[in-house]
GROMACS .gro file of C-alpha atoms in nm:
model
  272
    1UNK     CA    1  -2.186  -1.286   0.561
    2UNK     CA    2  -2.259  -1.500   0.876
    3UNK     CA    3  -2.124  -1.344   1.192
    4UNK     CA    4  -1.955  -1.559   1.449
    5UNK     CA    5  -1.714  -1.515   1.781
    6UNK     CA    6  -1.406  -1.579   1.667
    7UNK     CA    7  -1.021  -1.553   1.931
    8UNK     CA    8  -0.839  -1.234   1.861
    9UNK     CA    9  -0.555  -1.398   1.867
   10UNK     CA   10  -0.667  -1.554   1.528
   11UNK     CA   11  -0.672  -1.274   1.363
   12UNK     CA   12  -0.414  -1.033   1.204
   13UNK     CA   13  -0.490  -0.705   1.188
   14UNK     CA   14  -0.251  -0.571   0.891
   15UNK     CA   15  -0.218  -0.235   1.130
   16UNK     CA   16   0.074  -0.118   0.883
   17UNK     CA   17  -0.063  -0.113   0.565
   18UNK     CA   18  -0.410   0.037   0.680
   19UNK     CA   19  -0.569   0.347   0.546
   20UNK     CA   20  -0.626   0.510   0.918
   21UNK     CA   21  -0.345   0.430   1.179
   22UNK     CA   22  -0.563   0.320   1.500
   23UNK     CA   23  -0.640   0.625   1.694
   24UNK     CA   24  -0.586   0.513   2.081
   25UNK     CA   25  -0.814   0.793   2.206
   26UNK     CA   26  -1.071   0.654   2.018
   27UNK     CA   27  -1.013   0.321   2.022
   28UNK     CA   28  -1.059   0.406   2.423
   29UNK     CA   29  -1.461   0.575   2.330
   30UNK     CA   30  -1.505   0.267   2.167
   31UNK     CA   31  -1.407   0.051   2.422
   32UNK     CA   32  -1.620   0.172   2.725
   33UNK     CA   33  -1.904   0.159   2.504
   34UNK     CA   34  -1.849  -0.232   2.474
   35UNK     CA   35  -1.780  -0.222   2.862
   36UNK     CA   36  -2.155  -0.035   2.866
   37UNK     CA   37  -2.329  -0.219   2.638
   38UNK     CA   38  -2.110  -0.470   2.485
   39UNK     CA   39  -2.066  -0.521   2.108
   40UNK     CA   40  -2.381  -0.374   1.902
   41UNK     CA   41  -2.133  -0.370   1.523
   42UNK     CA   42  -1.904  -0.690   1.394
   43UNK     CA   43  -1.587  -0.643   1.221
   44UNK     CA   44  -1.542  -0.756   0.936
   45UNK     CA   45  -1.272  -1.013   0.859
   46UNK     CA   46  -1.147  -1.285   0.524
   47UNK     CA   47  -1.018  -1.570   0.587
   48UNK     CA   48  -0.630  -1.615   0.572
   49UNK     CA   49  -0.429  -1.818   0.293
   50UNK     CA   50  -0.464  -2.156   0.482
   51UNK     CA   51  -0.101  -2.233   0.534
   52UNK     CA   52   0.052  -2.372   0.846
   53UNK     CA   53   0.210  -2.087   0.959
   54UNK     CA   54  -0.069  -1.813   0.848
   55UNK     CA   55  -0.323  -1.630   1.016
   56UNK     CA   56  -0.686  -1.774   1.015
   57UNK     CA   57  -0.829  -1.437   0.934
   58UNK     CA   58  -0.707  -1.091   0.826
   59UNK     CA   59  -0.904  -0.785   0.929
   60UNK     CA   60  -1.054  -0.576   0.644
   61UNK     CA   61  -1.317  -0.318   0.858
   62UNK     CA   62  -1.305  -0.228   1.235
   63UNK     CA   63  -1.000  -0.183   1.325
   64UNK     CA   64  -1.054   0.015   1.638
   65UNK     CA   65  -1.337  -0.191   1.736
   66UNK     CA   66  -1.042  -0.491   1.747
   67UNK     CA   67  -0.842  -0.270   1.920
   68UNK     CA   68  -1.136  -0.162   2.200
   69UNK     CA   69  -1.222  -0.542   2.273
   70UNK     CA   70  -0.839  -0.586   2.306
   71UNK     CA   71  -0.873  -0.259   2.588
   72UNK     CA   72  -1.172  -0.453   2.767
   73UNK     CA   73  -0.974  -0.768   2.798
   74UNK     CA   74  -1.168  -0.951   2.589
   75UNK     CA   75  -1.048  -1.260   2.431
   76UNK     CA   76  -1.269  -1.264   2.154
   77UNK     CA   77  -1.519  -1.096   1.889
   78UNK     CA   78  -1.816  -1.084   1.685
   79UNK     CA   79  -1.714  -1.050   1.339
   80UNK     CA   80  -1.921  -1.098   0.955
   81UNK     CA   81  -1.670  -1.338   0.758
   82UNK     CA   82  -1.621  -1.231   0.392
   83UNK     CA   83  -1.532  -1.428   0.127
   84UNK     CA   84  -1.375  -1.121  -0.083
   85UNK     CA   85  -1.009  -1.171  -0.218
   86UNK     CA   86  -0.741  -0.958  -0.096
   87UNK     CA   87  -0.838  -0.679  -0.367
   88UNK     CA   88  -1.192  -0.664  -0.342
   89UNK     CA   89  -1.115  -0.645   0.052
   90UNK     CA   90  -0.882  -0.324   0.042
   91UNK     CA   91  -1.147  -0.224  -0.227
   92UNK     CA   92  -1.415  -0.207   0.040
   93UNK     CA   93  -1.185  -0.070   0.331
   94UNK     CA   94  -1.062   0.203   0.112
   95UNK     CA   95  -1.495   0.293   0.060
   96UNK     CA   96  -1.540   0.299   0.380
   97UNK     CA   97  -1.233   0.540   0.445
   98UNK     CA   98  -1.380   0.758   0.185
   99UNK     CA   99  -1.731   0.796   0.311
  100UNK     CA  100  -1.599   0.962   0.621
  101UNK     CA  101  -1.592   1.366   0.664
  102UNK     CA  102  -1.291   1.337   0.906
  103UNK     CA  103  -1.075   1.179   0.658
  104UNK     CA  104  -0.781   1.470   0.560
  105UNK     CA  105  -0.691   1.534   0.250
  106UNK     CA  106  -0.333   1.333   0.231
  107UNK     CA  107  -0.586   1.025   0.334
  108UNK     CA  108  -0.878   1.070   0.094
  109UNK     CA  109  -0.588   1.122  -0.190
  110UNK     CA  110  -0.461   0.811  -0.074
  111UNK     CA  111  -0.745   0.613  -0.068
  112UNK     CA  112  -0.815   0.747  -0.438
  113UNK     CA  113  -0.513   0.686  -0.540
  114UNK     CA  114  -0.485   0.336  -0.421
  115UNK     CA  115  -0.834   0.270  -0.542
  116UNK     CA  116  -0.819   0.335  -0.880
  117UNK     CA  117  -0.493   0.080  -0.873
  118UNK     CA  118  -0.769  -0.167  -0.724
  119UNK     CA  119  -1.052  -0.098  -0.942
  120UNK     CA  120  -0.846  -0.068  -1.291
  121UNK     CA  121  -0.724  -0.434  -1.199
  122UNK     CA  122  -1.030  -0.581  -1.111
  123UNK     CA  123  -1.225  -0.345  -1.367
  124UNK     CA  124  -0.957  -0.404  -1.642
  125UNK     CA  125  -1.215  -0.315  -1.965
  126UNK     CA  126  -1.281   0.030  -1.774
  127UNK     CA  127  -0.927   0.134  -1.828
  128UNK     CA  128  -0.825   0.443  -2.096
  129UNK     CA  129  -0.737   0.333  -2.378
  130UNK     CA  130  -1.021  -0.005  -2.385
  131UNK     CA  131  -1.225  -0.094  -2.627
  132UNK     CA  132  -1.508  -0.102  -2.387
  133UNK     CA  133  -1.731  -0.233  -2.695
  134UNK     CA  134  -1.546  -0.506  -2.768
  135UNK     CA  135  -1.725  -0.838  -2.675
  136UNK     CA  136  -1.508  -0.929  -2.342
  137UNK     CA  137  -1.596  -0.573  -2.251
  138UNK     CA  138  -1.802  -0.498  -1.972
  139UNK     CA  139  -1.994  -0.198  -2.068
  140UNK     CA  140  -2.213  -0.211  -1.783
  141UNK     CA  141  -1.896  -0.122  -1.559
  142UNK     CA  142  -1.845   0.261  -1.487
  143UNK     CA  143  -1.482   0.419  -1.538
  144UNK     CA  144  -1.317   0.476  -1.206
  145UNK     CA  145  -1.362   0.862  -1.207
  146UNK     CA  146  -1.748   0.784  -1.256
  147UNK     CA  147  -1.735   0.517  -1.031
  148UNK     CA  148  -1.611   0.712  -0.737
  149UNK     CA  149  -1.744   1.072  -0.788
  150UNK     CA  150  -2.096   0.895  -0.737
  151UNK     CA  151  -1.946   0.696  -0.384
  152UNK     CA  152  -1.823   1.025  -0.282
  153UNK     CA  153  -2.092   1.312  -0.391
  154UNK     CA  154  -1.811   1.468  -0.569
  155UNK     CA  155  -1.689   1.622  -0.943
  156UNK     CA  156  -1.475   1.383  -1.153
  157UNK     CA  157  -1.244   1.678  -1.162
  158UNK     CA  158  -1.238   1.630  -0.743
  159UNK     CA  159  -1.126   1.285  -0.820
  160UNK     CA  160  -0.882   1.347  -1.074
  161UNK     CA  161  -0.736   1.681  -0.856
  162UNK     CA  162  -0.617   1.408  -0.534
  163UNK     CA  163  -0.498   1.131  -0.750
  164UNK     CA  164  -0.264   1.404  -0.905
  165UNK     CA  165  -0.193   1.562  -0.546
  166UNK     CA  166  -0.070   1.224  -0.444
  167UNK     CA  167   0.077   1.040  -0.759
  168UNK     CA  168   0.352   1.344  -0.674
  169UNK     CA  169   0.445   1.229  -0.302
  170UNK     CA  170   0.721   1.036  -0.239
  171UNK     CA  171   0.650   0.754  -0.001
  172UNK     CA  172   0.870   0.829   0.233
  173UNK     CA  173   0.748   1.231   0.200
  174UNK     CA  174   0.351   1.026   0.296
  175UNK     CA  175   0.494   0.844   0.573
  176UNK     CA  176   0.607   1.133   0.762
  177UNK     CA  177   0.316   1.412   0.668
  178UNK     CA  178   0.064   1.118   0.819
  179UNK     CA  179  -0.124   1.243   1.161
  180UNK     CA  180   0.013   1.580   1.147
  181UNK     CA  181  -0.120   1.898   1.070
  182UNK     CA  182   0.007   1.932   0.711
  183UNK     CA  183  -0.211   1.628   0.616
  184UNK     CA  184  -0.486   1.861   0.638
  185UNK     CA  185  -0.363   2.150   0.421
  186UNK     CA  186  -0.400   2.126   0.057
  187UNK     CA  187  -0.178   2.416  -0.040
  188UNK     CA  188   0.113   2.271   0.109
  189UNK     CA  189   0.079   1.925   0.004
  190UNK     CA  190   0.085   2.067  -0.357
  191UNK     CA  191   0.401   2.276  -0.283
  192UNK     CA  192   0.533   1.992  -0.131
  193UNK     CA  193   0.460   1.745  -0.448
  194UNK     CA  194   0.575   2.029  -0.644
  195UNK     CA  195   0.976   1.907  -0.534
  196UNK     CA  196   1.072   1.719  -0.831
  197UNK     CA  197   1.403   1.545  -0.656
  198UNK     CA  198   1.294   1.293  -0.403
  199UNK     CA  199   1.546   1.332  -0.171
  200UNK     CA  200   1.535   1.693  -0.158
  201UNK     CA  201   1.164   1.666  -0.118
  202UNK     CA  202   1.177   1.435   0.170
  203UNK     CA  203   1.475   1.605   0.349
  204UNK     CA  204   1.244   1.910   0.325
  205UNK     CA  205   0.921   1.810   0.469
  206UNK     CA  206   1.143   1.621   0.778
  207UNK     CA  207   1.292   2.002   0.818
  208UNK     CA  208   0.985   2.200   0.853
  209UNK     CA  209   0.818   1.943   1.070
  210UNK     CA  210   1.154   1.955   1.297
  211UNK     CA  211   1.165   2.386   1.281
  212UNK     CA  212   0.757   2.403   1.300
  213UNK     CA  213   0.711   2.521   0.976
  214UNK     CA  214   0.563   2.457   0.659
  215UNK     CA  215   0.743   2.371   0.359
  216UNK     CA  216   0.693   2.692   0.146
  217UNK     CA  217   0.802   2.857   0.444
  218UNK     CA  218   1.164   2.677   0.336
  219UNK     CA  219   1.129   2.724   0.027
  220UNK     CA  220   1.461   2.939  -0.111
  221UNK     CA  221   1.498   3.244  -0.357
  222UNK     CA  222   1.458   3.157  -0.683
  223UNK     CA  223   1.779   3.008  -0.831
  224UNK     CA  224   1.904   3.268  -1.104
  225UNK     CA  225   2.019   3.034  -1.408
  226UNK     CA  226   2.244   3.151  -1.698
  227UNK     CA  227   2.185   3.067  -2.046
  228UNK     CA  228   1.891   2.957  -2.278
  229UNK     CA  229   2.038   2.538  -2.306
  230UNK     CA  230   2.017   2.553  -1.899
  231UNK     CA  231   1.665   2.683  -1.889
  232UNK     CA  232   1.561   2.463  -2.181
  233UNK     CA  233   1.700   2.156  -1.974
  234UNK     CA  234   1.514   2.196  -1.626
  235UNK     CA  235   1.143   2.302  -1.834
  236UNK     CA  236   1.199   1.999  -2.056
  237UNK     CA  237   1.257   1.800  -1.721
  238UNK     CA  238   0.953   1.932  -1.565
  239UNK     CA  239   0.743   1.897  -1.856
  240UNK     CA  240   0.816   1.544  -1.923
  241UNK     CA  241   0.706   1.470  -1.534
  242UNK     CA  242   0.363   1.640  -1.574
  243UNK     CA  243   0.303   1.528  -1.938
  244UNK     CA  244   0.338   1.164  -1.834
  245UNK     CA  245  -0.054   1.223  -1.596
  246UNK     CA  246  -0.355   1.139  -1.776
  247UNK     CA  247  -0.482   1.467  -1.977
  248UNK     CA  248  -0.786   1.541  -1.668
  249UNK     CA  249  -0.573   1.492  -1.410
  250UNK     CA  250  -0.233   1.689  -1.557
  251UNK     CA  251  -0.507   1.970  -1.603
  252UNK     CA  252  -0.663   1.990  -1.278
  253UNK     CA  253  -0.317   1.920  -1.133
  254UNK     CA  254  -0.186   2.251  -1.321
  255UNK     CA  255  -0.481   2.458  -1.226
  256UNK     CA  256  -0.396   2.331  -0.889
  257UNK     CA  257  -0.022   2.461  -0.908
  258UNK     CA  258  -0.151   2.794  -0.977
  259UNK     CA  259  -0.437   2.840  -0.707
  260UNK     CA  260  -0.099   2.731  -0.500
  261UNK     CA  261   0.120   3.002  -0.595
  262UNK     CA  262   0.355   2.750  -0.699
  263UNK     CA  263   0.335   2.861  -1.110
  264UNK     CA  264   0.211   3.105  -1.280
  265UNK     CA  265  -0.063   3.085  -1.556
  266UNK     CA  266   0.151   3.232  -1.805
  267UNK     CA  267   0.389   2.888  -1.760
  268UNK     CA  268   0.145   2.700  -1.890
  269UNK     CA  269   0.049   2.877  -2.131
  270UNK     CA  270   0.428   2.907  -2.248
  271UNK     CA  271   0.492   2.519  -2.191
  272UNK     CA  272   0.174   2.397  -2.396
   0.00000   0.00000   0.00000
């Protein structure tokens, strides 16, 4: 990648859709340490689709080093220009996420999530299910739970336990536990992925936040249901929700559910 100065003006920084929302505080460190010493790290940006009306570059890494120069008053930036696609650009911002200890845990299942979207389509012959001997496969590839427990230091099972934390959060429910102090706690998040209904499990999250509570702290007496068809209906419900997960990660999600408090071993043993 060759590094040039290039107008910050010409470049979009995608601020929405990235992993960590810029952190003004630090953004601020950042930016009196370019006022020090000026810039000692590029960014890292792609170039933009080429159309009349689109950006010359998109940002993929340093988003709060864009947003220090932007502090200073500077009009410009050192930044390494990549020629990775869109994919293999959230690919490598999602890595870079992941690497960090201060990433929470509604982030890191994020990023995991997201990535193994990322890697299955560029990595298609890695995917469940492959014939990963067959002679368009790429054996030298590794699956995605291989793949990342190595980038991270951690268990497969690690991987597979926040993929199924997160593949149960609405997006609306992700939107508003971001930056607060429930993205931190893993029993919660659970409890919280735990409410099948989406609107019920939105409307409850937005409650606790607004009372200063957590979610289990909401969470009602047991409704008391009359006859065998009704119970048959909401387990069959249920199981057809977890049963659709890949067999590691409706396993570690289960165990999960139980370190929680949220079921019972005995239900899973009755539901298998």
């Amino acid at each position: 990648m060759n590094v040039k100065k290039i107008k910050l003006a010409d470049i979009d920084q995608r601020i929405d859709g990235r992993i960590r929302p810029v952190d003004e505080s630090h953004a601020a460190i950042i930016a009196q340490a370019f006022d020090e010493r000026g810039q000692e790290t590029a960014i890292v940006v792609r170039y933009g689709s080429g159309g009349e009306d689109a950006p010359k570059y998109i940002l993929v890494s340093g988003a709060h080093r864009l947003r220090a120069a932007e502090l200073v008053g500077w009009d410009s930036i050192d930044a390494s220009i990549t020629k990775l696609n869109a994919d293999e650009a959230r690919l490598q911002e999602i890595d870079e996420n992941l690497i960090r200890q201060e990433l929470d845990i509604l982030s890191r299942a994020r990023c995991l999530y997201e990535r193994k979207e990322l890697y299955l389509k560029l990595h298609p012959e890695t995917k469940h299910g492959v014939n990963r001997f067959s002679r368009d496969a790429t054996v030298a590839t590794l699956k995605f739970a291989t793949d990342a427990s190595i980038k991270m230091g951690v268990s497969e099972r690690t991987v597979h336990g926040y993929i199924a934390l997160y593949k149960n959060l609405q997006p609306e429910t992700v939107k508003i536990l971001q930056s607060t102090v429930l993205a931190d706690d893993r029993q919660e998040l659970l409890y919280v992925g735990s409410i099948q209904e989406p609107v019920l499990q939105v409307a409850t999250v937005k409650e606790a936040i607004f009372k200063g509570k957590k979610p289990s702290e909401l969470r009602e007496a047991p409704i008391q249901l009359s006859g065998e068809a009704l119970w048959l209906q909401v387990g069959k419900k249920e199981a057809s929700r977890v049963l659709k997960m890949e067999v590691p990660a409706r396993r570690v999600f289960l165990d999960e559910l139980v370190k929680a408090g949220v079921i019972s071993r005995d239900q899973i043993v009755e539901a298998a």
